[in-house]
PDB file of N, CA and C in Angstrom:
ATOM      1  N   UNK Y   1     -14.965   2.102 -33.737  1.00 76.00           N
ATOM      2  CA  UNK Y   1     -15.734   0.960 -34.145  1.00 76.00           C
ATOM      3  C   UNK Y   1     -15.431  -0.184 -33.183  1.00 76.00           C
ATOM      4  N   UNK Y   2     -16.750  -0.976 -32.825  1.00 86.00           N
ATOM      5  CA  UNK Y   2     -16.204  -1.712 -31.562  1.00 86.00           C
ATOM      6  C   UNK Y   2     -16.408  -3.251 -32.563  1.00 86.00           C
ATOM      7  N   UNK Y   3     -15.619  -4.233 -32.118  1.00 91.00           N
ATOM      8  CA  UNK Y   3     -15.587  -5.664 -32.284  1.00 91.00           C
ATOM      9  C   UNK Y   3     -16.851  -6.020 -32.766  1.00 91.00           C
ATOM     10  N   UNK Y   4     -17.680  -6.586 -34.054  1.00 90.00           N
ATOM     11  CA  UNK Y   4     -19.106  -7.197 -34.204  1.00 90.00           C
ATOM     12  C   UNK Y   4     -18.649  -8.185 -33.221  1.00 90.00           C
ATOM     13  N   UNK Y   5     -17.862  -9.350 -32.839  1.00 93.00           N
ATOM     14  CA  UNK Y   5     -18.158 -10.583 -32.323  1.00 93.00           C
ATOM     15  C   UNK Y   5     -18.497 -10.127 -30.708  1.00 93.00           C
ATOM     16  N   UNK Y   6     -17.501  -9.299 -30.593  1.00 93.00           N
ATOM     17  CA  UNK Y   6     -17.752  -8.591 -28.939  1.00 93.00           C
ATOM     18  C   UNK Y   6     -19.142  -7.980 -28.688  1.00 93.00           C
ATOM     19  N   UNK Y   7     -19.718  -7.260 -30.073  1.00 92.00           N
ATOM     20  CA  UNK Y   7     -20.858  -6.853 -29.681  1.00 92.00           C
ATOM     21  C   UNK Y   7     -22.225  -7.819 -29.615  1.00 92.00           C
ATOM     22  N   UNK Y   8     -21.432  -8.989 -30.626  1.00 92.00           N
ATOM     23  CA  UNK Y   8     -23.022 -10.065 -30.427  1.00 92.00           C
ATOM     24  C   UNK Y   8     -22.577 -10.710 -29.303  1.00 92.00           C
ATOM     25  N   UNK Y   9     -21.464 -11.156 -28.638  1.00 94.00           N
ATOM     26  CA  UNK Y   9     -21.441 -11.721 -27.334  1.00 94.00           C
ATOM     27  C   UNK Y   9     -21.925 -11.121 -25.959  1.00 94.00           C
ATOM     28  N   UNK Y  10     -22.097  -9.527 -26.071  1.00 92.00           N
ATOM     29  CA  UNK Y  10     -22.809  -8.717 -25.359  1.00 92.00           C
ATOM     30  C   UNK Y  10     -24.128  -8.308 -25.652  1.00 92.00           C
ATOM     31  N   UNK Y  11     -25.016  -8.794 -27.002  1.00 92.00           N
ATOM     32  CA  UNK Y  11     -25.880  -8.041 -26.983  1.00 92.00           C
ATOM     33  C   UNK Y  11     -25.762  -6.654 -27.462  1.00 92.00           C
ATOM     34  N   UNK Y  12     -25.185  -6.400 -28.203  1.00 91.00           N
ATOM     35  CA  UNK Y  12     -25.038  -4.726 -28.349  1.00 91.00           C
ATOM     36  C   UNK Y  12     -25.320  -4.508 -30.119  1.00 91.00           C
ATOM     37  N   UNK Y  13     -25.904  -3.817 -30.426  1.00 89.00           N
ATOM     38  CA  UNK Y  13     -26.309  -3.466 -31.859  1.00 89.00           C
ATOM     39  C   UNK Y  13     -25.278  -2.647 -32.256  1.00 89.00           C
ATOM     40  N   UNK Y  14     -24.946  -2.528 -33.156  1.00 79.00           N
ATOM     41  CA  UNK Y  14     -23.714  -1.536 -33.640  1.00 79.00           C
ATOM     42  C   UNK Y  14     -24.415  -0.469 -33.990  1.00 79.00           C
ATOM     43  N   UNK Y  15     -25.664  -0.505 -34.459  1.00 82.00           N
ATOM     44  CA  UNK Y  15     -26.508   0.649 -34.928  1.00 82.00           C
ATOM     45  C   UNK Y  15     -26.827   1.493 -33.685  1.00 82.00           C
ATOM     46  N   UNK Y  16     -27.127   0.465 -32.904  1.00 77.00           N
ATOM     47  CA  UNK Y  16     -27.819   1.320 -31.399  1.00 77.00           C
ATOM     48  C   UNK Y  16     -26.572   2.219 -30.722  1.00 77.00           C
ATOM     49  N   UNK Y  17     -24.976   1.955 -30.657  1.00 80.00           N
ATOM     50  CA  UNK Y  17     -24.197   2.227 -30.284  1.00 80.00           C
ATOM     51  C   UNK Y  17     -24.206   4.258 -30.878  1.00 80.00           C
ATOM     52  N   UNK Y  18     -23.848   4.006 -32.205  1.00 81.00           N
ATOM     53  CA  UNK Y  18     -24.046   5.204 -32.615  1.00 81.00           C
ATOM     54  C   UNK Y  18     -25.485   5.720 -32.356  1.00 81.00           C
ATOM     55  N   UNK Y  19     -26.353   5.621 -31.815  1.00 82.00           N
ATOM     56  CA  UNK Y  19     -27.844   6.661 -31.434  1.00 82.00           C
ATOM     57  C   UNK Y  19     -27.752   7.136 -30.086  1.00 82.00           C
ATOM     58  N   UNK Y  20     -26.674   6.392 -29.654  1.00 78.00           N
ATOM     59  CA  UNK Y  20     -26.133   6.891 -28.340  1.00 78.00           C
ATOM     60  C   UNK Y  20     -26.923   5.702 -27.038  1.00 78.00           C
ATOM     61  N   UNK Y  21     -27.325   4.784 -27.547  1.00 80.00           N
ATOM     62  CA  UNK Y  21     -28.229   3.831 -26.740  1.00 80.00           C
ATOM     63  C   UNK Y  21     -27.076   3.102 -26.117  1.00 80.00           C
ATOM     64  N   UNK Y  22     -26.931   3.326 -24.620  1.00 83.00           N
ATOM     65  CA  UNK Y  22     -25.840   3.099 -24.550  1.00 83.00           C
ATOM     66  C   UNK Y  22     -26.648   2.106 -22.978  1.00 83.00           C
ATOM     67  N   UNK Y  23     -26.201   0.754 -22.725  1.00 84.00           N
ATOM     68  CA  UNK Y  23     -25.792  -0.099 -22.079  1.00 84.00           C
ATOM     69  C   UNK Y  23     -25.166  -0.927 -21.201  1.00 84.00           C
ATOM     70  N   UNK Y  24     -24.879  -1.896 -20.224  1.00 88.00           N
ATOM     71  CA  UNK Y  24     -24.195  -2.084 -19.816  1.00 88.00           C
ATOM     72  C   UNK Y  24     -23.425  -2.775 -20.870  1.00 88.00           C
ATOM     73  N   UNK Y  25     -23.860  -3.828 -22.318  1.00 91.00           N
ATOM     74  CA  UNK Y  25     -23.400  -4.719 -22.650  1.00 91.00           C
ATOM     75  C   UNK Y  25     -22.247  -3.612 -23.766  1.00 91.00           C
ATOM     76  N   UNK Y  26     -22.607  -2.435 -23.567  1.00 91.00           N
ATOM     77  CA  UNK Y  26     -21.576  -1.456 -24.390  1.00 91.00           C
ATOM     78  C   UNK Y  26     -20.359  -1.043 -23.639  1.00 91.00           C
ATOM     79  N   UNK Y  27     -20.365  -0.755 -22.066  1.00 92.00           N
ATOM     80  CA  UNK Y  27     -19.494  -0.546 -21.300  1.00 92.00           C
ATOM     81  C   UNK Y  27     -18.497  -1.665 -21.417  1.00 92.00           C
ATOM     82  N   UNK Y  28     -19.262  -3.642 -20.949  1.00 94.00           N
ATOM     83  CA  UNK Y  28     -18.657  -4.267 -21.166  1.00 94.00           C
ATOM     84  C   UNK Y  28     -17.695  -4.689 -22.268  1.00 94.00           C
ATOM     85  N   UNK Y  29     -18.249  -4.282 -23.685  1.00 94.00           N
ATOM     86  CA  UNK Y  29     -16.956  -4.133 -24.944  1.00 94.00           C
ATOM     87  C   UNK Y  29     -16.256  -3.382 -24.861  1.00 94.00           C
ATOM     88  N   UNK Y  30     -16.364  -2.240 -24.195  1.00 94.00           N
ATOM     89  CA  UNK Y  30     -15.215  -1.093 -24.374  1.00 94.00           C
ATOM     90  C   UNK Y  30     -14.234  -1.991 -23.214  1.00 94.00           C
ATOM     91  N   UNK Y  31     -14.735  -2.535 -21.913  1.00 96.00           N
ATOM     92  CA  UNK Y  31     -13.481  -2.816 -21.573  1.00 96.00           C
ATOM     93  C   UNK Y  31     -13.180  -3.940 -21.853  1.00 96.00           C
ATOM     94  N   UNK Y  32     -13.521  -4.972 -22.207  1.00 97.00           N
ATOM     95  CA  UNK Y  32     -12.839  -5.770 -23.120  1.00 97.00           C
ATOM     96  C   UNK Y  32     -11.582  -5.732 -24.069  1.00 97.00           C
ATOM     97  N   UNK Y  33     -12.285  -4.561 -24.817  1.00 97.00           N
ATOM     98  CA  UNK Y  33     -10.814  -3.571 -25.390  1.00 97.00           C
ATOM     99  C   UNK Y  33     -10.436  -3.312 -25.601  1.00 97.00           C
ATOM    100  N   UNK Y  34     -10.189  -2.255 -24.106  1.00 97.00           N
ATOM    101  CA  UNK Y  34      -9.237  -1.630 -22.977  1.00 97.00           C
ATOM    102  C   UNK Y  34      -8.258  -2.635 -22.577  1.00 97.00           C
ATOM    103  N   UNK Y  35      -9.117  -3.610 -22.105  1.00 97.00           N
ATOM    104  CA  UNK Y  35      -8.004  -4.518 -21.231  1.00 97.00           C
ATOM    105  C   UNK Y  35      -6.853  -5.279 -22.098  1.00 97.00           C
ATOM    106  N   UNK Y  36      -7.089  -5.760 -23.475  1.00 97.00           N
ATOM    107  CA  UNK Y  36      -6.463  -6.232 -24.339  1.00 97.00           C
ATOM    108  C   UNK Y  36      -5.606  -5.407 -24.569  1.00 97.00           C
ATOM    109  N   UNK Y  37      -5.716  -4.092 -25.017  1.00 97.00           N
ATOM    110  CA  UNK Y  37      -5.014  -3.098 -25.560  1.00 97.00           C
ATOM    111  C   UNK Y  37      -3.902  -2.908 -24.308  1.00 97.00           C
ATOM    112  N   UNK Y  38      -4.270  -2.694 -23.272  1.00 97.00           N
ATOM    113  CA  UNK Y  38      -3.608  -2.813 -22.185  1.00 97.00           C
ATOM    114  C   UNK Y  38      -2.577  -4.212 -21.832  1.00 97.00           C
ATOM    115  N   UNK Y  39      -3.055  -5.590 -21.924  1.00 97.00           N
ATOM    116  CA  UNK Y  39      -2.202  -6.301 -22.022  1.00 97.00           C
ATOM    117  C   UNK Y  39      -1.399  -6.479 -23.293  1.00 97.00           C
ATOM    118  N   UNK Y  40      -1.524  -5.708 -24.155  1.00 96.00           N
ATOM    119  CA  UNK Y  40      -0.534  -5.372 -25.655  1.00 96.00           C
ATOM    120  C   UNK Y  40       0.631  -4.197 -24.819  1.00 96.00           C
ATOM    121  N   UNK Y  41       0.140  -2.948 -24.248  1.00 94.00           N
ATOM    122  CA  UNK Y  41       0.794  -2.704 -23.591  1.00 94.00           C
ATOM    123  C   UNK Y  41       1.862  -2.801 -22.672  1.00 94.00           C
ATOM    124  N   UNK Y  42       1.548  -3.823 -22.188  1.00 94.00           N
ATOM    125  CA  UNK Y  42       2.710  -4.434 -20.840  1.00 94.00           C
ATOM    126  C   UNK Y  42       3.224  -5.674 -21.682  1.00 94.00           C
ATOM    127  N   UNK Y  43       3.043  -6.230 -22.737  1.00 94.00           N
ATOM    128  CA  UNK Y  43       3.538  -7.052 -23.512  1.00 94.00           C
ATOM    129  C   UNK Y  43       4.915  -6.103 -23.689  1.00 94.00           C
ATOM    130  N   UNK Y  44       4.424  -4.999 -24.498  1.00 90.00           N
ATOM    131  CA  UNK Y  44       5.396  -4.242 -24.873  1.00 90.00           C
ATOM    132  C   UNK Y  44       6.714  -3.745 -24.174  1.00 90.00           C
ATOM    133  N   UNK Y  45       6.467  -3.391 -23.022  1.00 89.00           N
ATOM    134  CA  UNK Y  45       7.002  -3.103 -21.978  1.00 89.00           C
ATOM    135  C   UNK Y  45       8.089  -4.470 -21.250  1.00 89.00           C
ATOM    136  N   UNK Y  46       6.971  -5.253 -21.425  1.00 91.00           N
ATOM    137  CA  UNK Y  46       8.298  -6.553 -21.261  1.00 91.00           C
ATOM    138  C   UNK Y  46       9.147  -6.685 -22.260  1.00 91.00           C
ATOM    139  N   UNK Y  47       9.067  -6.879 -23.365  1.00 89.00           N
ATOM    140  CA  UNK Y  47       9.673  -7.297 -24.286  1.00 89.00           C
ATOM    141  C   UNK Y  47      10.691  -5.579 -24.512  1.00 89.00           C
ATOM    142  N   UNK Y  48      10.984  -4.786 -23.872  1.00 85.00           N
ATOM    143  CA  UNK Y  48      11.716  -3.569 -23.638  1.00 85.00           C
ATOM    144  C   UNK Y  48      12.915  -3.328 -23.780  1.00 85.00           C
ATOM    145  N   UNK Y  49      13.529  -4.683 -22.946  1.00 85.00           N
ATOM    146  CA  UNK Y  49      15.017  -4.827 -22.709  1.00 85.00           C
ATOM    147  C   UNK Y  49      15.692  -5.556 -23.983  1.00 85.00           C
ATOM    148  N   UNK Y  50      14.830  -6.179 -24.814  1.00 91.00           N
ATOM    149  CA  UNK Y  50      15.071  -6.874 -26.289  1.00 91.00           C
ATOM    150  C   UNK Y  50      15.394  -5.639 -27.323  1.00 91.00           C
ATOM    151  N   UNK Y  51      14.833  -4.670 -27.350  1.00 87.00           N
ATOM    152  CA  UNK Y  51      15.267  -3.666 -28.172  1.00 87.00           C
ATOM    153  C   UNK Y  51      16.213  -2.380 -27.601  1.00 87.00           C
ATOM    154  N   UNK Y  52      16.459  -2.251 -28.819  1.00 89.00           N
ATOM    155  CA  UNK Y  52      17.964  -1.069 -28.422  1.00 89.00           C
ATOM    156  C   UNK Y  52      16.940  -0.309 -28.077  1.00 89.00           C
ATOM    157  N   UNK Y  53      18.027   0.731 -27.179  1.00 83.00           N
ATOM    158  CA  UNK Y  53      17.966   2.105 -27.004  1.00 83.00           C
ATOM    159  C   UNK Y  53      17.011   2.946 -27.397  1.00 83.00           C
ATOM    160  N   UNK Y  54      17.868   2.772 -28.818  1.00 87.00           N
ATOM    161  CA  UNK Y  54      17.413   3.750 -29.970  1.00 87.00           C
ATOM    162  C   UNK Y  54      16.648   3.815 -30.557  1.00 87.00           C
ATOM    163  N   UNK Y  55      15.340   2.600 -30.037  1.00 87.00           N
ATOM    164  CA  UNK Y  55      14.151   2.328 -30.182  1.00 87.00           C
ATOM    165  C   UNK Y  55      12.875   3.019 -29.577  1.00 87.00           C
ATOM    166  N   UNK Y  56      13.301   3.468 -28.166  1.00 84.00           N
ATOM    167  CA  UNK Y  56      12.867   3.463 -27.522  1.00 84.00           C
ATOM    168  C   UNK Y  56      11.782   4.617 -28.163  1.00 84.00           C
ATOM    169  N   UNK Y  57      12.202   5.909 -28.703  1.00 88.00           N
ATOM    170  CA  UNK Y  57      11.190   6.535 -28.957  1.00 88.00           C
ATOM    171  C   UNK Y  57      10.081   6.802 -30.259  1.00 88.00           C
ATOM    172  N   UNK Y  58      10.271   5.309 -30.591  1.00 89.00           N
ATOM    173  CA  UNK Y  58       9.307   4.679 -31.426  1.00 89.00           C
ATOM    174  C   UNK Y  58       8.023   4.047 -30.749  1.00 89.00           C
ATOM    175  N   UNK Y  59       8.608   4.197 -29.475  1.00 89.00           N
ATOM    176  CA  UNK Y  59       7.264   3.697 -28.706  1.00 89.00           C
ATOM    177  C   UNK Y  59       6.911   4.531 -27.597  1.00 89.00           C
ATOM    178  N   UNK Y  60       7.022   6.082 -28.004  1.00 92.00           N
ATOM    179  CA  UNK Y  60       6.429   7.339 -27.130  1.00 92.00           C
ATOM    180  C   UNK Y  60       4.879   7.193 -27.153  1.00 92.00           C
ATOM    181  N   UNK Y  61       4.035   6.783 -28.483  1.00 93.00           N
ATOM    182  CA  UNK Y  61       2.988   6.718 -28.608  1.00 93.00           C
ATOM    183  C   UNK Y  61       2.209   6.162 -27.856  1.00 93.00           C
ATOM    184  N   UNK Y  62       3.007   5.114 -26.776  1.00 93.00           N
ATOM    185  CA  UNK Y  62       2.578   4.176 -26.076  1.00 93.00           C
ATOM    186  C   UNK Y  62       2.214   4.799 -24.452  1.00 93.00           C
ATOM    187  N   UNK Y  63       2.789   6.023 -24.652  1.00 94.00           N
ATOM    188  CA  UNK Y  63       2.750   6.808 -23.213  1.00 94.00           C
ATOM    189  C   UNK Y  63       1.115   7.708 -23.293  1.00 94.00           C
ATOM    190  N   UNK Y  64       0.691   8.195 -24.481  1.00 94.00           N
ATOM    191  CA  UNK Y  64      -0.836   8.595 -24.505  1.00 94.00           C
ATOM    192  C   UNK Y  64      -2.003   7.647 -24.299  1.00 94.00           C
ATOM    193  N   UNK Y  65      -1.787   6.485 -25.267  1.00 94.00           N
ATOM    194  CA  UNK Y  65      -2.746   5.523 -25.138  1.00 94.00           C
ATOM    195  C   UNK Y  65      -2.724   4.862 -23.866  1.00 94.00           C
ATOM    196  N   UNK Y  66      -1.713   4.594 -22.839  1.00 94.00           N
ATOM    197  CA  UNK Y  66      -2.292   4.575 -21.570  1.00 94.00           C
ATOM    198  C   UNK Y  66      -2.964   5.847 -20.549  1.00 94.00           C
ATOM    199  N   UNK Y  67      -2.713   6.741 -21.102  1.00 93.00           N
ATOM    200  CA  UNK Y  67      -2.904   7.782 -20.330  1.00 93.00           C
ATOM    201  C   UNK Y  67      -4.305   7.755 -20.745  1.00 93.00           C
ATOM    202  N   UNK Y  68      -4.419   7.581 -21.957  1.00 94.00           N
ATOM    203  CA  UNK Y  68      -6.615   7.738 -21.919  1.00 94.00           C
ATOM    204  C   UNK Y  68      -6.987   6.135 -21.811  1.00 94.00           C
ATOM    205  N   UNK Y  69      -6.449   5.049 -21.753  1.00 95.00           N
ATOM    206  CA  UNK Y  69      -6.694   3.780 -21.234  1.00 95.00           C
ATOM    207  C   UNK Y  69      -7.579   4.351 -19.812  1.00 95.00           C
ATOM    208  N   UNK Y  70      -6.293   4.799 -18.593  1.00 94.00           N
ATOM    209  CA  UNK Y  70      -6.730   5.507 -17.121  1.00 94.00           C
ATOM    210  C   UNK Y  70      -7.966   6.095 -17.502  1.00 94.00           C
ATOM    211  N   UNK Y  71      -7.938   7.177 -18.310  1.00 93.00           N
ATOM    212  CA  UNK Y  71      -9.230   7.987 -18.408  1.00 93.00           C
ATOM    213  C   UNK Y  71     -10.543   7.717 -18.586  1.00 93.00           C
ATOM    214  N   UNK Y  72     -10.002   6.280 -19.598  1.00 94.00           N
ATOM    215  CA  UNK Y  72     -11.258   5.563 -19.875  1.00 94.00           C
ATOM    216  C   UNK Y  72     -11.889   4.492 -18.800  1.00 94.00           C
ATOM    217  N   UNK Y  73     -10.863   4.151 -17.952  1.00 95.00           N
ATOM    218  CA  UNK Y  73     -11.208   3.112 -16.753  1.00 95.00           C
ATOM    219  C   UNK Y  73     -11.846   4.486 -15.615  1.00 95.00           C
ATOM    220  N   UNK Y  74     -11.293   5.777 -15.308  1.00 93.00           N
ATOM    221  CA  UNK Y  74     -11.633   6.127 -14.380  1.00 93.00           C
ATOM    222  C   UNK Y  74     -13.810   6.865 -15.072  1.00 93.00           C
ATOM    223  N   UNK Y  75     -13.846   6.530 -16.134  1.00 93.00           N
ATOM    224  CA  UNK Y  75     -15.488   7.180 -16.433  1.00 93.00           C
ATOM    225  C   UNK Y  75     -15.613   5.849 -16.329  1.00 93.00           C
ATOM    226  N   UNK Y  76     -15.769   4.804 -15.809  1.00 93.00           N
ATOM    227  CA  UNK Y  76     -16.431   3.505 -16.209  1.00 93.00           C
ATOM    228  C   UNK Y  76     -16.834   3.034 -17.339  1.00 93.00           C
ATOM    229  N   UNK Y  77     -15.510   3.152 -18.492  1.00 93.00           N
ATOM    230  CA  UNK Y  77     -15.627   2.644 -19.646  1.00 93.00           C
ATOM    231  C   UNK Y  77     -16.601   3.260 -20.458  1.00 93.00           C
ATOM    232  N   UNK Y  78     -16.962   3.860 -20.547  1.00 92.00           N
ATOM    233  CA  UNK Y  78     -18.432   4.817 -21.252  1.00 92.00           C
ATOM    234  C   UNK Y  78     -17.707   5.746 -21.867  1.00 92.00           C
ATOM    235  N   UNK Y  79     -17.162   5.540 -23.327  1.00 88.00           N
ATOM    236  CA  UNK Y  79     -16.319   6.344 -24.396  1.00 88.00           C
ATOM    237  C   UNK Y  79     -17.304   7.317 -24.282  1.00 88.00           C
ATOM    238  N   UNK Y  80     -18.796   7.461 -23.970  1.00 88.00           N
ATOM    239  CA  UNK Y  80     -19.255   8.983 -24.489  1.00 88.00           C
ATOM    240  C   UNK Y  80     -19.476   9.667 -23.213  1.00 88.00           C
ATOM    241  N   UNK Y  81     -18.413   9.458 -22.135  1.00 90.00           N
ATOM    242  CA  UNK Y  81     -18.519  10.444 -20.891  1.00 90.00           C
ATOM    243  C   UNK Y  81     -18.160  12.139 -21.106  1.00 90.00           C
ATOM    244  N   UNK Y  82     -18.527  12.684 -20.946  1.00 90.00           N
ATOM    245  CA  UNK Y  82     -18.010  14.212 -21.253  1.00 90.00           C
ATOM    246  C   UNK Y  82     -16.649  14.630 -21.297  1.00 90.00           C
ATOM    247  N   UNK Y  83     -15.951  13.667 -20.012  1.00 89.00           N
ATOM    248  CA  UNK Y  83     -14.273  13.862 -19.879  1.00 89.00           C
ATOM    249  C   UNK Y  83     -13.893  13.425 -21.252  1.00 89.00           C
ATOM    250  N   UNK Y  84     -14.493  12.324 -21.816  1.00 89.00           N
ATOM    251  CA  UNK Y  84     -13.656  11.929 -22.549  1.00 89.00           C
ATOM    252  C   UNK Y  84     -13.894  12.771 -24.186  1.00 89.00           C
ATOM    253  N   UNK Y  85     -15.110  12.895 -23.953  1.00 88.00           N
ATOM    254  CA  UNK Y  85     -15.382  13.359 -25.587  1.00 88.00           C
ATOM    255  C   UNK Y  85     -14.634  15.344 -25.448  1.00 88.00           C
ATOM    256  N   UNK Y  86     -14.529  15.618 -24.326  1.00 86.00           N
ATOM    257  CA  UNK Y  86     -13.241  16.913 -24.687  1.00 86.00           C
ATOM    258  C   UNK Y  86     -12.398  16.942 -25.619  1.00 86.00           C
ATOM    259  N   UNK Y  87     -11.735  18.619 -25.465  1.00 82.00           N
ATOM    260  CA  UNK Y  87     -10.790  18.455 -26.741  1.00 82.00           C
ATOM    261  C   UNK Y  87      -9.544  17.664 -26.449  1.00 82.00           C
ATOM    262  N   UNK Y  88      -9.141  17.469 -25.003  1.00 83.00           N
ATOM    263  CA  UNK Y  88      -8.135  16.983 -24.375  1.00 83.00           C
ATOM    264  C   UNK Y  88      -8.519  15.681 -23.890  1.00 83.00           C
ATOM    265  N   UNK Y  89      -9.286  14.575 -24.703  1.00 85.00           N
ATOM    266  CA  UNK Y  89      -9.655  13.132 -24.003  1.00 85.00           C
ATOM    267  C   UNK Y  89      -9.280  12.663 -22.865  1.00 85.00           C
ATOM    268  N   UNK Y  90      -9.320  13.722 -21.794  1.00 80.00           N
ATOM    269  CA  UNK Y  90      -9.519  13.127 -20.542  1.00 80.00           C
ATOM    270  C   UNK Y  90      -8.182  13.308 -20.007  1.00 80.00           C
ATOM    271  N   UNK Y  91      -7.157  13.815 -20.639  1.00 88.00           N
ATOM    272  CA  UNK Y  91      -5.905  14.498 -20.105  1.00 88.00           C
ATOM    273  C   UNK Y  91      -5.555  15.423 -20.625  1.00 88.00           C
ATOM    274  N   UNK Y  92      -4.811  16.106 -19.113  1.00 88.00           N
ATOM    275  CA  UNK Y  92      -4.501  17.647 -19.609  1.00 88.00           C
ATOM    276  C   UNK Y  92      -3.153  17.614 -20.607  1.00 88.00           C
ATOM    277  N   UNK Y  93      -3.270  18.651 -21.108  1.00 91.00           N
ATOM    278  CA  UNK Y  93      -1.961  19.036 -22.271  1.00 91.00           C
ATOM    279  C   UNK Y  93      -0.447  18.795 -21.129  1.00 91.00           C
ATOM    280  N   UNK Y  94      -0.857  19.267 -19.897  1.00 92.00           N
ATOM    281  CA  UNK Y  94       0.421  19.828 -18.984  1.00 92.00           C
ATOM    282  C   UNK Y  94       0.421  17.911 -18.905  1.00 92.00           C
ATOM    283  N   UNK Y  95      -0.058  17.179 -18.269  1.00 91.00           N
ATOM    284  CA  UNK Y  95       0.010  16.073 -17.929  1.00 91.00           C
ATOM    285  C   UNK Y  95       0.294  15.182 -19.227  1.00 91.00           C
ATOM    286  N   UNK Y  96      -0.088  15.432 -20.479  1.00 92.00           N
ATOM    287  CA  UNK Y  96       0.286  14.503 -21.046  1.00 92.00           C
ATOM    288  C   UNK Y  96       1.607  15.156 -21.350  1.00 92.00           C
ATOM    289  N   UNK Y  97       2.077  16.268 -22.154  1.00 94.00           N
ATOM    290  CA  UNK Y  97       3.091  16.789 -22.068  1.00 94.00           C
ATOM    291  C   UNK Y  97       4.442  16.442 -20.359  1.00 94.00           C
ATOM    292  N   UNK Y  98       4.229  16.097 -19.732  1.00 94.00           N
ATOM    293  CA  UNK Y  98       5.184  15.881 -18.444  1.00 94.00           C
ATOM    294  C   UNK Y  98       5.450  14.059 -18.575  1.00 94.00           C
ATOM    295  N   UNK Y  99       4.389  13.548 -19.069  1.00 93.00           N
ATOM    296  CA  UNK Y  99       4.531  12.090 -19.259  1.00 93.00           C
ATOM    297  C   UNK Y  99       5.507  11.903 -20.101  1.00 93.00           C
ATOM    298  N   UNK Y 100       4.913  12.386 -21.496  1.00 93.00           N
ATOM    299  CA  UNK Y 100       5.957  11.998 -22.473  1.00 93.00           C
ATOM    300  C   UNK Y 100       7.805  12.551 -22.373  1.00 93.00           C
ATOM    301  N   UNK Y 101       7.690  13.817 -21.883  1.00 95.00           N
ATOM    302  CA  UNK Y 101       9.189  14.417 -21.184  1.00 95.00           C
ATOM    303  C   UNK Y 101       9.435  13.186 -20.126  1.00 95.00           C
ATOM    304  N   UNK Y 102       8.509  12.715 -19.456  1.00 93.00           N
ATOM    305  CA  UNK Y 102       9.908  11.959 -18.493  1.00 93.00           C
ATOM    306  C   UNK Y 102       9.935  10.567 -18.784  1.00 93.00           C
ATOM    307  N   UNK Y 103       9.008   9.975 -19.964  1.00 90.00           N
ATOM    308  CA  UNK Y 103       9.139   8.573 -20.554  1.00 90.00           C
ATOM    309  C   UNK Y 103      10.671   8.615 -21.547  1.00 90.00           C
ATOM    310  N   UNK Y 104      10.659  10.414 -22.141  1.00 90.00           N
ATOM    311  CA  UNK Y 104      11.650  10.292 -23.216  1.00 90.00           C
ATOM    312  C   UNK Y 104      12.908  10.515 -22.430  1.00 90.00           C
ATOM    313  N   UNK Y 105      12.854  11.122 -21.535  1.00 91.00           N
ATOM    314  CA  UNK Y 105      14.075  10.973 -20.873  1.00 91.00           C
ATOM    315  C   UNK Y 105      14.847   9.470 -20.194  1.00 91.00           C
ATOM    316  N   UNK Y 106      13.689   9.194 -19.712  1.00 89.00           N
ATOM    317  CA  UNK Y 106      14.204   7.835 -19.050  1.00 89.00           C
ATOM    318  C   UNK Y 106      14.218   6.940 -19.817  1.00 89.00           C
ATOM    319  N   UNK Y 107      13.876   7.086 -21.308  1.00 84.00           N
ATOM    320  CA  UNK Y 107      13.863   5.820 -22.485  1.00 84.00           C
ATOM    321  C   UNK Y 107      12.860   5.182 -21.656  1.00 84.00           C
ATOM    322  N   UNK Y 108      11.800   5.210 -21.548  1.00 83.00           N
ATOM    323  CA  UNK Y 108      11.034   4.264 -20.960  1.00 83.00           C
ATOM    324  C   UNK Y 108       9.642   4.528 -22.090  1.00 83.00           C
ATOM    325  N   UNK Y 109       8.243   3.351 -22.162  1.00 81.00           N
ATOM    326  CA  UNK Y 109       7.301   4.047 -22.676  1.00 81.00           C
ATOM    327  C   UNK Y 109       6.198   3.163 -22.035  1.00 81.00           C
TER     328      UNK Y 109
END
């Protein structure tokens, strides 16, 4: 479900979205956000060294949602690109699986 205010600042019908009527002013909400979600991201990431350790893999979750963030920037924001609507949203099992092994190792996310 995308933002109503984002979609009347673009022009975008919420109805038309689901018929698949798809837009530039629809691309432009998806990255809108993307990019937010993304600067929540690196928020997170700063604020890193504030929490223990033992935190760290409370925020593994944070290693997928960038990984289809990329996926979603590399189709030009268009959630209904084929990569993305796969069973694997735009990353492989091996790749997301190798992310999360070396985020959990390095305590990083």
């Amino acid at each position: 479900l995308l933002p109503a205010d984002l979609c009347r600042q673009h022009g975008v019908e919420v109805e038309a979205v689901y018929t698949g009527d798809l837009h530039d002013g629809v691309f432009q909400v998806v990255w809108e956000v993307a990019s937010q979600a993304k600067l929540h991201l690196d928020e997170a990431r700063r604020l890193k060294e504030s929490l223990p350790a033992a935190a760290a893999p409370a925020f593994l979750p944070a290693v997928p949602a960038e990984l289809y963030l990329l996926a979603l920037e590399r189709c030009g924001f268009n959630p209904f690109d084929e990569q993305l609507l796969s069973a694997d949203r735009g990353v492989t099992p091996l790749r997301l699986q190798a992310s999360l092994a070396w985020h959990s190792f390095f305590q990083t996310y």
